[in-house]
Tab-separated table of C-alpha atoms (C1' of nucleotides) in Angstrom:
chain	number	residue	atom	x	y	z
K	9	MET	CA	-13.449	-38.772	-25.763
K	10	PRO	CA	-14.782	-38.117	-22.272
K	11	GLN	CA	-17.754	-36.005	-23.170
K	12	SER	CA	-19.660	-34.936	-26.235
K	13	VAL	CA	-19.404	-31.167	-26.188
K	14	GLY	CA	-18.769	-28.657	-28.906
K	15	VAL	CA	-21.647	-29.807	-31.064
K	16	GLY	CA	-24.890	-29.692	-29.143
K	17	ARG	CA	-25.818	-28.271	-25.813
K	18	LEU	CA	-24.594	-28.772	-22.305
K	19	PRO	CA	-26.098	-31.557	-20.157
K	20	VAL	CA	-27.483	-29.326	-17.409
K	21	PRO	CA	-30.735	-29.731	-15.496
K	22	GLY	CA	-33.537	-27.497	-16.743
K	23	GLY	CA	-34.002	-24.540	-14.454
K	24	LYS	CA	-36.607	-22.158	-13.132
K	25	SER	CA	-36.983	-20.462	-16.488
K	26	GLY	CA	-35.627	-20.921	-19.988
K	27	CYS	CA	-34.142	-17.435	-20.073
K	28	PRO	CA	-30.502	-17.582	-21.224
K	29	ILE	CA	-29.371	-15.158	-18.531
K	30	ASN	CA	-31.197	-17.084	-15.843
K	31	LEU	CA	-29.855	-20.452	-16.981
K	32	THR	CA	-26.302	-19.156	-17.144
K	33	VAL	CA	-26.670	-17.672	-13.674
K	34	GLU	CA	-28.056	-20.947	-12.354
K	35	LEU	CA	-24.986	-22.707	-13.737
K	36	LEU	CA	-22.185	-20.228	-13.001
K	37	GLY	CA	-23.692	-17.793	-10.523
K	38	ASP	CA	-21.963	-18.778	-7.335
K	39	ARG	CA	-18.911	-17.787	-5.386
K	40	TRP	CA	-16.442	-20.203	-6.971
K	41	SER	CA	-17.314	-21.645	-10.378
K	42	LEU	CA	-15.979	-18.742	-12.428
K	43	VAL	CA	-12.964	-18.352	-10.180
K	44	VAL	CA	-12.009	-21.981	-10.756
K	45	LEU	CA	-12.495	-21.583	-14.508
K	46	ARG	CA	-10.368	-18.427	-14.376
K	47	ASP	CA	-7.522	-20.366	-12.738
K	48	VAL	CA	-7.691	-23.114	-15.347
K	49	MET	CA	-7.987	-20.617	-18.192
K	50	PHE	CA	-5.493	-17.940	-17.224
K	51	GLY	CA	-3.426	-19.599	-14.513
K	52	GLY	CA	-2.798	-22.747	-16.510
K	53	TYR	CA	-3.555	-24.908	-13.479
K	54	ARG	CA	-4.988	-28.292	-14.334
K	55	HIS	CA	-4.565	-30.442	-11.253
K	56	PHE	CA	-6.468	-30.476	-7.997
K	57	ARG	CA	-3.521	-29.614	-5.742
K	58	GLU	CA	-2.318	-26.974	-8.138
K	59	LEU	CA	-5.700	-25.272	-8.087
K	60	LEU	CA	-5.950	-25.665	-4.326
K	61	THR	CA	-2.555	-24.328	-3.318
K	62	ASN	CA	-2.296	-21.584	-5.931
K	63	SER	CA	-5.771	-20.242	-5.241
K	64	LEU	CA	-5.453	-16.527	-4.523
K	65	GLU	CA	-8.730	-16.543	-2.666
K	66	GLY	CA	-8.011	-19.659	-0.626
K	67	ILE	CA	-10.689	-22.054	-1.819
K	68	ALA	CA	-11.357	-24.948	0.555
K	69	SER	CA	-10.643	-28.455	-0.689
K	70	ASN	CA	-14.206	-29.701	-0.333
K	71	ILE	CA	-15.563	-26.699	-2.221
K	72	LEU	CA	-12.986	-27.162	-4.963
K	73	ALA	CA	-13.899	-30.833	-5.229
K	74	SER	CA	-17.608	-30.100	-5.469
K	75	ARG	CA	-17.101	-27.334	-8.053
K	76	LEU	CA	-14.818	-29.460	-10.193
K	77	SER	CA	-17.328	-32.292	-10.288
K	78	LYS	CA	-20.177	-29.885	-11.009
K	79	LEU	CA	-18.239	-28.277	-13.853
K	80	VAL	CA	-17.343	-31.679	-15.248
K	81	ASP	CA	-20.973	-32.820	-15.056
K	82	ALA	CA	-22.063	-29.631	-16.806
K	83	GLY	CA	-19.532	-30.123	-19.585
K	84	LEU	CA	-17.364	-27.104	-18.788
K	85	LEU	CA	-14.365	-29.174	-17.770
K	86	SER	CA	-13.255	-32.638	-18.783
K	87	ARG	CA	-11.232	-35.162	-16.809
K	88	HIS	CA	-8.201	-36.864	-18.282
K	89	GLU	CA	-5.615	-39.274	-16.990
K	90	ASP	CA	-2.136	-37.940	-16.470
K	91	PRO	CA	0.567	-40.300	-17.794
K	92	THR	CA	3.078	-39.106	-15.161
K	93	HIS	CA	1.048	-40.246	-12.169
K	94	ARG	CA	-1.754	-42.769	-11.966
K	95	GLN	CA	-3.694	-40.717	-9.392
K	96	LYS	CA	-3.212	-37.416	-11.096
K	97	ILE	CA	-6.176	-35.967	-12.947
K	98	ASP	CA	-5.849	-33.454	-15.713
K	99	TYR	CA	-8.792	-31.054	-15.825
K	100	ARG	CA	-9.144	-29.435	-19.223
K	101	LEU	CA	-11.349	-26.759	-20.674
K	102	THR	CA	-14.000	-27.788	-23.193
K	103	GLU	CA	-15.245	-25.895	-26.228
K	104	ALA	CA	-18.085	-24.520	-24.098
K	105	SER	CA	-15.779	-23.076	-21.432
K	106	ILE	CA	-13.307	-21.817	-24.038
K	107	GLU	CA	-16.180	-19.830	-25.502
K	108	LEU	CA	-16.491	-18.067	-22.152
K	109	VAL	CA	-13.353	-16.080	-23.038
K	110	PRO	CA	-15.186	-12.969	-24.342
K	111	PHE	CA	-17.415	-13.146	-21.299
K	112	MET	CA	-14.397	-13.336	-18.976
K	113	ALA	CA	-12.835	-10.422	-20.824
K	114	HIS	CA	-15.892	-8.238	-20.228
K	115	LEU	CA	-16.155	-9.421	-16.645
K	116	GLY	CA	-12.546	-8.448	-16.021
K	117	ALA	CA	-12.878	-5.161	-17.844
K	118	TRP	CA	-15.942	-4.166	-15.868
K	119	GLY	CA	-14.318	-5.188	-12.598
K	120	SER	CA	-11.173	-3.231	-13.403
K	121	ARG	CA	-13.223	-0.179	-14.214
K	122	TRP	CA	-15.603	-0.224	-11.249
K	123	LEU	CA	-14.145	-2.227	-8.403
K	124	PRO	CA	-11.157	-1.663	-6.106
K	125	THR	CA	-8.854	-4.095	-7.865
K	126	SER	CA	-5.145	-4.361	-7.211
K	127	PRO	CA	-2.953	-3.142	-10.083
K	128	GLU	CA	-0.920	-6.299	-10.663
K	129	LEU	CA	-4.059	-8.433	-10.834
K	130	SER	CA	-5.810	-6.055	-13.212
K	131	ILE	CA	-3.128	-6.022	-15.846
K	132	ARG	CA	-4.168	-9.208	-17.562
K	133	ALA	CA	-7.805	-8.101	-17.641
K	134	GLU	CA	-6.852	-4.733	-19.073
K	135	LEU	CA	-4.604	-6.210	-21.758
K	136	LEU	CA	-7.325	-8.643	-22.733
K	137	ALA	CA	-9.919	-5.870	-22.881
K	138	GLU	CA	-7.648	-3.666	-25.002
K	139	GLY	CA	-6.873	-6.562	-27.307
K	140	GLY	CA	-10.545	-6.819	-28.227
K	141	PRO	CA	-12.281	-9.589	-30.178
K	142	GLU	CA	-9.239	-10.236	-32.356
K	143	MET	CA	-7.102	-11.063	-29.324
K	144	TRP	CA	-9.898	-13.105	-27.770
K	145	GLN	CA	-10.070	-15.228	-30.904
K	146	ARG	CA	-6.330	-15.827	-30.841
K	147	PHE	CA	-6.564	-16.736	-27.168
K	148	MET	CA	-9.450	-19.130	-27.802
K	149	ASP	CA	-7.546	-20.828	-30.611
K	150	GLU	CA	-4.584	-21.159	-28.306
K	151	LEU	CA	-6.758	-22.682	-25.571
K	152	ARG	CA	-8.280	-25.097	-28.100
K	153	ALA	CA	-4.814	-26.263	-29.106
K	154	MET	CA	-3.777	-26.730	-25.482
K	155	HIS	CA	-6.927	-28.147	-23.934
K	156	LEU	CA	-8.685	-29.935	-26.772
K	157	GLU	CA	-5.684	-31.126	-28.778
K	158	GLY	CA	-3.178	-31.520	-25.961
K	159	ARG	CA	-0.470	-29.285	-27.401
K	160	PRO	CA	1.988	-27.424	-25.160
K	161	GLN	CA	1.562	-23.743	-24.430
K	162	PRO	CA	3.159	-21.656	-27.199
K	163	GLU	CA	5.886	-19.297	-26.007
K	164	ASP	CA	4.740	-16.439	-28.187
K	165	GLY	CA	1.020	-16.740	-27.535
K	166	VAL	CA	-1.550	-14.609	-25.755
K	167	LEU	CA	-1.343	-16.582	-22.538
K	168	ALA	CA	2.422	-16.186	-22.377
K	169	GLU	CA	2.064	-12.469	-23.014
K	170	LEU	CA	-0.519	-12.070	-20.258
K	171	THR	CA	1.520	-14.114	-17.834
K	172	ARG	CA	4.681	-12.127	-18.541
K	173	ALA	CA	2.830	-8.849	-17.978
K	174	TYR	CA	1.480	-10.165	-14.688
K	175	GLU	CA	4.876	-11.388	-13.510
K	176	ARG	CA	6.457	-8.079	-14.438
K	177	ALA	CA	3.843	-6.170	-12.441
K	178	ARG	CA	3.962	-8.552	-9.513
K	179	THR	CA	7.715	-8.359	-8.999
K	180	ALA	CA	7.807	-4.580	-9.500
L	7	MET	CA	-28.275	12.994	-6.168
L	8	PRO	CA	-28.561	9.708	-4.282
L	9	GLN	CA	-25.116	8.342	-4.916
L	10	SER	CA	-21.904	9.456	-6.506
L	11	VAL	CA	-21.315	6.939	-9.247
L	12	GLY	CA	-20.089	7.319	-12.779
L	13	VAL	CA	-16.883	9.004	-11.809
L	14	GLY	CA	-14.961	6.901	-9.367
L	15	ARG	CA	-15.370	3.372	-8.179
L	16	LEU	CA	-18.151	1.496	-6.493
L	17	PRO	CA	-18.408	1.538	-2.671
L	18	VAL	CA	-18.019	-2.195	-2.134
L	19	PRO	CA	-16.184	-3.955	0.698
L	20	GLY	CA	-12.725	-5.187	-0.236
L	21	GLY	CA	-12.753	-8.891	-0.932
L	22	LYS	CA	-10.609	-11.975	-0.694
L	23	SER	CA	-8.386	-10.837	-3.525
L	24	GLY	CA	-8.047	-7.783	-5.715
L	25	CYS	CA	-8.553	-9.760	-8.904
L	26	PRO	CA	-11.182	-8.081	-11.088
L	27	ILE	CA	-12.892	-11.375	-11.873
L	28	ASN	CA	-12.986	-12.349	-8.221
L	29	LEU	CA	-14.315	-8.987	-7.064
L	30	THR	CA	-17.036	-9.007	-9.711
L	31	VAL	CA	-18.003	-12.530	-8.726
L	32	GLU	CA	-18.119	-11.536	-5.060
L	33	LEU	CA	-20.497	-8.720	-5.974
L	34	LEU	CA	-22.710	-10.334	-8.624
L	35	GLY	CA	-22.028	-14.039	-8.310
L	36	ASP	CA	-25.207	-15.248	-6.686
L	37	ARG	CA	-28.521	-16.651	-7.761
L	38	TRP	CA	-30.447	-13.389	-8.034
L	39	SER	CA	-28.423	-10.184	-8.448
L	40	LEU	CA	-28.011	-10.422	-12.219
L	41	VAL	CA	-31.567	-11.646	-12.675
L	42	VAL	CA	-32.898	-8.583	-10.860
L	43	LEU	CA	-30.669	-6.311	-12.935
L	44	ARG	CA	-31.895	-8.092	-16.065
L	45	ASP	CA	-35.505	-7.339	-15.141
L	46	VAL	CA	-34.748	-3.679	-14.530
L	47	MET	CA	-32.653	-3.413	-17.684
L	48	PHE	CA	-34.678	-5.406	-20.200
L	49	GLY	CA	-38.058	-5.755	-18.531
L	50	GLY	CA	-38.349	-2.090	-17.677
L	51	TYR	CA	-39.559	-2.926	-14.166
L	52	ARG	CA	-38.644	-0.337	-11.587
L	53	HIS	CA	-40.886	-0.967	-8.593
L	54	PHE	CA	-40.760	-3.618	-5.925
L	55	ARG	CA	-44.154	-5.200	-6.667
L	56	GLU	CA	-43.520	-5.041	-10.364
L	57	LEU	CA	-40.259	-6.936	-9.989
L	58	LEU	CA	-41.852	-9.366	-7.560
L	59	THR	CA	-44.965	-10.287	-9.527
L	60	ASN	CA	-43.391	-10.238	-12.986
L	61	SER	CA	-40.428	-12.360	-11.970
L	62	LEU	CA	-40.243	-15.306	-14.346
L	63	GLU	CA	-38.270	-17.298	-11.835
L	64	GLY	CA	-40.479	-16.470	-8.857
L	65	ILE	CA	-38.148	-14.578	-6.574
L	66	ALA	CA	-39.283	-14.425	-2.943
L	67	SER	CA	-40.069	-11.012	-1.475
L	68	ASN	CA	-37.436	-11.172	1.243
L	69	ILE	CA	-34.769	-12.176	-1.272
L	70	LEU	CA	-35.810	-9.382	-3.615
L	71	ALA	CA	-35.673	-6.878	-0.770
L	72	SER	CA	-32.220	-7.990	0.299
L	73	ARG	CA	-30.889	-7.936	-3.267
L	74	LEU	CA	-32.305	-4.505	-3.988
L	75	SER	CA	-30.711	-3.040	-0.898
L	76	LYS	CA	-27.423	-4.759	-1.671
L	77	LEU	CA	-27.439	-3.434	-5.233
L	78	VAL	CA	-28.284	0.049	-3.993
L	79	ASP	CA	-25.476	-0.082	-1.416
L	80	ALA	CA	-23.063	-1.250	-4.109
L	81	GLY	CA	-24.067	1.579	-6.422
L	82	LEU	CA	-25.661	-0.579	-9.123
L	83	LEU	CA	-29.159	0.738	-8.487
L	84	SER	CA	-30.380	4.049	-7.114
L	85	ARG	CA	-33.579	4.766	-5.215
L	86	HIS	CA	-35.901	7.598	-6.206
L	87	GLU	CA	-39.253	8.857	-5.017
L	88	ASP	CA	-42.193	8.278	-7.283
L	89	PRO	CA	-44.433	11.351	-7.613
L	90	THR	CA	-47.532	9.195	-8.194
L	91	HIS	CA	-47.431	7.433	-4.826
L	92	ARG	CA	-45.687	8.432	-1.624
L	93	GLN	CA	-44.698	4.866	-0.769
L	94	LYS	CA	-43.609	3.925	-4.239
L	95	ILE	CA	-39.891	3.649	-4.874
L	96	ASP	CA	-38.366	3.961	-8.295
L	97	TYR	CA	-35.272	1.796	-8.690
L	98	ARG	CA	-33.056	3.021	-11.501
L	99	LEU	CA	-29.901	1.774	-13.153
L	100	THR	CA	-26.682	3.695	-12.561
L	101	GLU	CA	-23.809	4.293	-14.955
L	102	ALA	CA	-22.055	1.260	-13.459
L	103	SER	CA	-24.956	-1.107	-14.113
L	104	ILE	CA	-25.617	0.387	-17.541
L	105	GLU	CA	-22.044	-0.519	-18.406
L	106	LEU	CA	-22.940	-4.142	-17.701
L	107	VAL	CA	-24.815	-4.211	-21.019
L	108	PRO	CA	-21.968	-5.768	-23.078
L	109	PHE	CA	-21.494	-8.273	-20.286
L	110	MET	CA	-25.201	-9.133	-20.289
L	111	ALA	CA	-25.074	-9.466	-24.064
L	112	HIS	CA	-22.254	-12.023	-23.864
L	113	LEU	CA	-23.937	-13.806	-20.982
L	114	GLY	CA	-27.134	-14.133	-22.993
L	115	ALA	CA	-25.304	-15.152	-26.141
L	116	TRP	CA	-23.378	-17.862	-24.357
L	117	GLY	CA	-26.492	-19.138	-22.629
L	118	SER	CA	-28.422	-19.224	-25.900
L	119	ARG	CA	-25.625	-21.146	-27.527
L	120	TRP	CA	-24.962	-23.717	-24.824
L	121	LEU	CA	-27.961	-24.059	-22.547
L	122	PRO	CA	-31.485	-25.437	-23.074
L	123	THR	CA	-33.168	-22.061	-23.364
L	124	SER	CA	-36.721	-21.567	-24.550
L	125	PRO	CA	-37.003	-19.894	-27.967
L	126	GLU	CA	-39.169	-16.923	-26.968
L	127	LEU	CA	-36.840	-16.029	-24.111
L	128	SER	CA	-33.729	-16.332	-26.262
L	129	ILE	CA	-34.817	-13.925	-28.946
L	130	ARG	CA	-33.796	-10.761	-27.135
L	131	ALA	CA	-30.400	-12.234	-26.288
L	132	GLU	CA	-29.853	-13.301	-29.877
L	133	LEU	CA	-30.855	-9.935	-31.302
L	134	LEU	CA	-28.581	-8.168	-28.861
L	135	ALA	CA	-25.693	-10.491	-29.711
L	136	GLU	CA	-26.200	-10.004	-33.443
L	137	GLY	CA	-26.417	-6.258	-33.002
L	138	GLY	CA	-22.873	-6.203	-31.654
L	139	PRO	CA	-21.051	-3.333	-29.942
L	140	GLU	CA	-22.817	-0.722	-32.049
L	141	MET	CA	-26.232	-1.835	-30.817
L	142	TRP	CA	-24.969	-2.144	-27.247
L	143	GLN	CA	-23.833	1.466	-27.351
L	144	ARG	CA	-27.199	2.601	-28.631
L	145	PHE	CA	-28.906	0.594	-25.913
L	146	MET	CA	-26.641	2.047	-23.234
L	147	ASP	CA	-27.331	5.580	-24.423
L	148	GLU	CA	-31.017	4.804	-24.300
L	149	LEU	CA	-30.744	3.451	-20.770
L	150	ARG	CA	-28.779	6.541	-19.719
L	151	ALA	CA	-31.547	8.774	-21.030
L	152	MET	CA	-34.208	6.749	-19.241
L	153	HIS	CA	-32.512	5.953	-15.959
L	154	LEU	CA	-30.062	8.794	-15.421
L	155	GLU	CA	-31.973	11.639	-17.031
L	156	GLY	CA	-35.525	10.459	-16.414
L	157	ARG	CA	-36.708	10.535	-19.996
L	158	PRO	CA	-39.467	8.215	-21.248
L	159	GLN	CA	-38.646	5.112	-23.254
L	160	PRO	CA	-38.308	5.991	-26.953
L	161	GLU	CA	-40.707	4.143	-29.209
L	162	ASP	CA	-38.121	3.493	-31.881
L	163	GLY	CA	-35.271	2.446	-29.595
L	164	VAL	CA	-33.424	-0.789	-28.962
L	165	LEU	CA	-35.509	-1.680	-25.928
L	166	ALA	CA	-38.756	-1.277	-27.865
L	167	GLU	CA	-37.347	-3.404	-30.657
L	168	LEU	CA	-36.295	-6.161	-28.258
L	169	THR	CA	-39.630	-6.060	-26.455
L	170	ARG	CA	-41.608	-6.249	-29.692
L	171	ALA	CA	-39.567	-9.243	-30.835
L	172	TYR	CA	-40.193	-10.950	-27.519
L	173	GLU	CA	-43.945	-10.246	-27.585
L	174	ARG	CA	-44.155	-11.502	-31.151
L	175	ALA	CA	-42.417	-14.751	-30.216
L	176	ARG	CA	-44.373	-15.174	-27.016
L	177	THR	CA	-47.790	-14.901	-28.594
L	178	ALA	CA	-46.842	-17.087	-31.544
Y	28	DT	C1'	-65.012	3.279	4.860
Y	29	DA	C1'	-63.652	-0.875	2.881
Y	30	DA	C1'	-60.573	-2.867	-0.478
Y	31	DA	C1'	-56.459	-2.856	-2.911
Y	32	DC	C1'	-51.699	-1.538	-3.245
Y	33	DC	C1'	-47.062	0.080	-1.394
Y	34	DG	C1'	-42.303	-1.729	0.061
Y	35	DG	C1'	-41.030	-4.506	2.696
Y	36	DT	C1'	-40.362	-7.817	7.645
Y	37	DT	C1'	-40.663	-12.019	10.470
Y	38	DG	C1'	-40.216	-16.845	11.660
Y	39	DC	C1'	-38.656	-21.094	10.390
Y	40	DA	C1'	-36.891	-25.147	7.881
Y	41	DA	C1'	-33.738	-26.664	4.419
Y	42	DC	C1'	-29.785	-26.163	2.153
Y	43	DT	C1'	-24.981	-24.312	1.259
Y	44	DT	C1'	-20.542	-22.602	2.654
Y	45	DA	C1'	-16.323	-22.453	5.306
Y	46	DC	C1'	-12.770	-24.407	8.035
Y	47	DA	C1'	-9.892	-27.973	9.686
Y	48	DA	C1'	-8.645	-32.462	10.219
Y	49	DC	C1'	-8.137	-36.586	8.030
Y	50	DC	C1'	-7.983	-40.683	4.296
Y	51	DG	C1'	-6.084	-44.619	1.342
Y	52	DG	C1'	-3.428	-45.256	-2.578
Y	53	DA	C1'	0.694	-44.016	-5.597
Y	54	DA	C1'	5.590	-42.256	-6.443
Y	55	DG	C1'	10.055	-40.728	-5.109
Y	56	DC	C1'	14.141	-41.375	-2.446
Y	57	DC	C1'	17.653	-43.654	0.278
R	6	DG	C1'	12.184	-52.315	2.121
R	7	DG	C1'	10.566	-48.341	4.316
R	8	DC	C1'	9.986	-43.512	5.051
R	9	DT	C1'	8.254	-39.207	3.112
R	10	DT	C1'	5.804	-36.689	-0.031
R	11	DC	C1'	2.230	-36.150	-3.238
R	12	DC	C1'	-2.381	-37.516	-5.275
R	13	DG	C1'	-7.528	-36.312	-5.371
R	14	DG	C1'	-10.415	-35.992	-2.528
R	15	DT	C1'	-13.919	-37.083	2.194
R	16	DT	C1'	-15.742	-36.219	6.822
R	17	DG	C1'	-17.516	-33.632	10.701
R	18	DT	C1'	-19.224	-29.526	12.322
R	19	DA	C1'	-20.492	-24.772	12.868
R	20	DA	C1'	-22.075	-20.665	10.658
R	21	DG	C1'	-24.334	-18.474	7.137
R	22	DT	C1'	-27.675	-18.203	3.175
R	23	DT	C1'	-31.864	-19.341	0.715
R	24	DG	C1'	-36.692	-20.393	0.093
R	25	DC	C1'	-41.347	-20.266	1.557
R	26	DA	C1'	-45.416	-18.442	3.597
R	27	DA	C1'	-47.626	-15.483	6.470
R	28	DC	C1'	-47.912	-11.024	7.905
R	29	DC	C1'	-47.218	-5.595	8.646
R	30	DG	C1'	-48.335	-0.491	8.934
R	31	DG	C1'	-49.013	3.208	5.945
R	32	DT	C1'	-51.168	5.056	1.383
R	33	DT	C1'	-54.248	5.401	-2.297
R	34	DT	C1'	-58.499	4.236	-4.684
R	35	DA	C1'	-63.421	3.297	-5.351
DNA sequence: TAAACCGGTTGCAACTTACAACCGGAAGCC
DNA sequence: GGCTTCCGGTTGTAAGTTGCAACCGGTTTA
């Protein structure tokens, strides 16, 4: 067990004020933290190189490294050894970051509604928004199975559905 | 009419990718934008000095000025003359920023759950989270009346309820 | 007519971001 | 064995952003 999360609170430094919005912004309010979490959550990427080379926005390697270690320190990602390669590190979501799913859904829904998004990249956000809290719960349970219990991604799950919709739109 | 929002999309520069999460992060993912919107939305502050001197986190005046003009340019705030003082500027929410309410609710709920928040500052977030989508809609309608139509704050509304709960906790 | 208030601006130091090149160790392949 | 590729990063450097404090000209108030 790499970190004790899921029970108490996250080990973050106390900020400028104890306001929940302010503290969350202090933790996640930068150019890359949420984008990295998005790629782990929706892209299924768990390794450094995977995140680096599949980054749509072209994150730099030093920024990725600093964000990963910050997110690990904060308890939003956990580091695990990968049995296939001694140097490979498996970054997994924690209960705290899995519970960001409804937040990500709203973020995506608002962005799709108000910002000049590209159609193929909006599809997952729109499906997730339409699915509502019931779908978010299913997705969170799926992420718990994959990231907390180490199970493989189910073929008939929410993630597979979102990915298929994205692939369909991308190749069209 | 200072800006045409509520119908189309926001006039923001195209970003590194058309992903809705990325574009939203590019727009709001910094240390202060959401905190300023929070103060306008929940604090009821609409003037520069008011936002500056009541800022819990102590925002600097140059940062506040740059954020306000960025939010106005992006269509998340609108500028209005104040009849009581020729130099006074009334910053109001737009339809786009009012629709951030569910997002703010999740943000606050997540922060209250996972971060070391102070009790009196968490109360509004917790009430808003408990209230659910029905309360968010009522709050958004209230904000529309106040910020889009210029009506006074209702005494029996969501905002008054949240503010009373906060004052009660603060003085306790 | 002096004091307080209005939305900012300016100058400067410290910190953060972005880009590109590079690193030592581990695995795969012949 | 020995070459190549892959692994998670680090380093150097330039450009941009943030934070702080002092200050500004115009407006309203007492």
